[in-house]
Amino acid sequence: MRIYKAKDYKDLSRKAANIISAQVILKPNSVLGLATGSSPIGTYAQLIEWYNKGDLDFKDIKTVNLDEYRGLGIESNQSYVYFMHHNFFNSINIKACNINIPNGLNPDAKAECERYDEVIKSLGGIDMQLLGIGRNGHIGFNEPGSDFEKNTHCVDLTQSTIEANKRFFNSIDEVPKQAYTMGIKSIMQARKILLIASGDDKADAIYNSFFGPVTPQVPASVLQLHQDVILVADDKALAKVPKELLERYL
Ligand code: GLP
């Protein structure tokens, strides 16, 4: 693992966008695994800025998103498909046929999960997977206790995740209770992983995930077993990591 320490959210977003840009430039037909949440918004904004300057080209890039709320589609402005178009895809030259997101509107969970695994397989796997992290150490929607061996599956969201995500909805009752998510196994099969974390509410999750025991109780801790992980985190998110320990990874 390598850690890139950022001053703040803006710096983090620029550093993460630089790493993704390198991937896009070195392999213009990369398969990028993408994430939602507030963490990657600045990264997407930075990539859009460089695209507008003519420094990046997404015409052969393919994407697979991590997750989607079950029951929501593009007409819902809380869906992840809406988020991705609004925050990224509408502003770059990616082809619509190269965008892949679990279909929250497919009522057949088994069929949807199988379809999505097949999509990832048919693309030849993920070159670089971008991840945020939940306060309880979840990645995608793989909540504490998740089986490390799962591919795409349908999950019941925990109360803490519903609480954390209610800020995006009018009321907590509107937050879906289930989601489709790539599993830990799908994430671990990505060739490179880039995890971003900002703010003091992520400090425990970062410490436990990267410096605590590898356990399903902290889903992101499995990343310690991946051979190519980059963590870009700001000072606040790294606040619980002792300095001597941190320096080994910088
Ligand atoms: C949601 C998403 C995750 C994301 C997490 C953290 O639960 N499914 O992919 O990492 O929220 O979100 P934020 O970046 O807003 O803190």
mmCIF file of N, CA, C and O and ligand atoms in Angstrom, residues 36-39 66-67 80 132-134 138 140-141 161 165 167-168 202, ligand 1:
data_model
loop_
_atom_site.group_PDB
_atom_site.id
_atom_site.type_symbol
_atom_site.label_atom_id
_atom_site.label_comp_id
_atom_site.label_asym_id
_atom_site.label_seq_id
_atom_site.Cartn_x
_atom_site.Cartn_y
_atom_site.Cartn_z
ATOM 1 N N THR A 36 -19.628 6.497 -5.856
ATOM 2 C CA THR A 36 -20.459 7.677 -5.599
ATOM 3 C C THR A 36 -20.208 8.159 -4.166
ATOM 4 O O THR A 36 -19.223 7.779 -3.554
ATOM 5 N N GLY A 37 -21.097 8.975 -3.643
ATOM 6 C CA GLY A 37 -20.888 9.558 -2.318
ATOM 7 C C GLY A 37 -20.283 10.939 -2.487
ATOM 8 O O GLY A 37 -19.961 11.360 -3.607
ATOM 9 N N SER A 38 -20.085 11.630 -1.374
ATOM 10 C CA SER A 38 -19.542 12.988 -1.504
ATOM 11 C C SER A 38 -18.038 12.967 -1.764
ATOM 12 O O SER A 38 -17.493 13.891 -2.373
ATOM 13 N N SER A 39 -17.350 11.910 -1.344
ATOM 14 C CA SER A 39 -15.882 11.891 -1.477
ATOM 15 C C SER A 39 -15.390 12.090 -2.910
ATOM 16 O O SER A 39 -14.478 12.889 -3.130
ATOM 17 N N LEU A 66 -19.799 0.858 -8.689
ATOM 18 C CA LEU A 66 -19.830 -0.070 -7.564
ATOM 19 C C LEU A 66 -21.214 -0.538 -7.161
ATOM 20 O O LEU A 66 -21.401 -1.691 -6.811
ATOM 21 N N ASP A 67 -22.160 0.400 -7.135
ATOM 22 C CA ASP A 67 -23.412 0.056 -6.464
ATOM 23 C C ASP A 67 -24.570 0.948 -6.916
ATOM 24 O O ASP A 67 -24.359 1.953 -7.624
ATOM 25 N N TYR A 80 -27.794 6.490 -7.955
ATOM 26 C CA TYR A 80 -26.385 6.620 -8.300
ATOM 27 C C TYR A 80 -26.202 6.801 -9.815
ATOM 28 O O TYR A 80 -25.236 7.428 -10.244
ATOM 29 N N GLY A 132 -14.735 5.105 -2.108
ATOM 30 C CA GLY A 132 -14.838 5.912 -0.905
ATOM 31 C C GLY A 132 -14.891 4.923 0.244
ATOM 32 O O GLY A 132 -14.686 3.719 0.060
ATOM 33 N N ILE A 133 -15.176 5.413 1.430
ATOM 34 C CA ILE A 133 -15.293 4.494 2.575
ATOM 35 C C ILE A 133 -16.379 4.998 3.515
ATOM 36 O O ILE A 133 -16.498 6.205 3.744
ATOM 37 N N GLY A 134 -17.182 4.079 4.005
ATOM 38 C CA GLY A 134 -18.216 4.464 4.967
ATOM 39 C C GLY A 134 -17.609 4.613 6.356
ATOM 40 O O GLY A 134 -16.503 4.124 6.620
ATOM 41 N N HIS A 138 -17.314 0.442 5.528
ATOM 42 C CA HIS A 138 -17.880 -0.263 4.374
ATOM 43 C C HIS A 138 -17.318 0.280 3.065
ATOM 44 O O HIS A 138 -16.925 1.440 2.973
ATOM 45 N N GLY A 140 -18.252 0.185 -1.227
ATOM 46 C CA GLY A 140 -19.473 -0.072 -1.997
ATOM 47 C C GLY A 140 -20.592 -0.064 -0.964
ATOM 48 O O GLY A 140 -20.670 0.843 -0.124
ATOM 49 N N PHE A 141 -21.416 -1.081 -0.974
ATOM 50 C CA PHE A 141 -22.389 -1.232 0.109
ATOM 51 C C PHE A 141 -22.127 -2.525 0.866
ATOM 52 O O PHE A 141 -23.032 -3.155 1.377
ATOM 53 N N THR A 161 -25.664 3.248 7.904
ATOM 54 C CA THR A 161 -25.509 3.713 6.523
ATOM 55 C C THR A 161 -26.747 4.486 6.078
ATOM 56 O O THR A 161 -26.638 5.523 5.402
ATOM 57 N N ASN A 165 -26.600 8.365 4.940
ATOM 58 C CA ASN A 165 -26.995 8.757 3.584
ATOM 59 C C ASN A 165 -28.297 9.547 3.540
ATOM 60 O O ASN A 165 -28.692 10.013 2.470
ATOM 61 N N ARG A 167 -28.814 12.460 4.427
ATOM 62 C CA ARG A 167 -28.594 13.865 4.047
ATOM 63 C C ARG A 167 -28.892 14.114 2.578
ATOM 64 O O ARG A 167 -29.110 15.235 2.173
ATOM 65 N N PHE A 168 -28.879 13.045 1.754
ATOM 66 C CA PHE A 168 -29.143 13.222 0.329
ATOM 67 C C PHE A 168 -30.643 13.132 0.011
ATOM 68 O O PHE A 168 -31.057 13.334 -1.125
ATOM 69 N N LYS A 202 -13.997 10.094 9.076
ATOM 70 C CA LYS A 202 -13.461 8.876 8.447
ATOM 71 C C LYS A 202 -12.207 8.368 9.164
ATOM 72 O O LYS A 202 -11.645 7.342 8.788
HETATM 73 C C1 GLP B 1 -22.190 5.169 0.371
HETATM 74 C C2 GLP B 1 -21.630 4.532 -0.884
HETATM 75 C C3 GLP B 1 -20.160 4.227 -0.731
HETATM 76 C C4 GLP B 1 -19.439 5.461 -0.222
HETATM 77 C C5 GLP B 1 -19.972 5.826 1.132
HETATM 78 C C6 GLP B 1 -19.277 7.021 1.747
HETATM 79 O O1 GLP B 1 -22.566 4.241 1.326
HETATM 80 N N1 GLP B 1 -22.300 3.334 -1.245
HETATM 81 O O2 GLP B 1 -19.635 3.800 -1.977
HETATM 82 O O3 GLP B 1 -18.067 5.219 -0.160
HETATM 83 O O4 GLP B 1 -21.347 6.124 0.988
HETATM 84 O O5 GLP B 1 -19.820 8.190 1.237
HETATM 85 P P1 GLP B 1 -19.223 9.643 1.401
HETATM 86 O O6 GLP B 1 -18.120 9.729 0.426
HETATM 87 O O7 GLP B 1 -20.362 10.550 1.052
HETATM 88 O O8 GLP B 1 -18.780 9.770 2.806
#
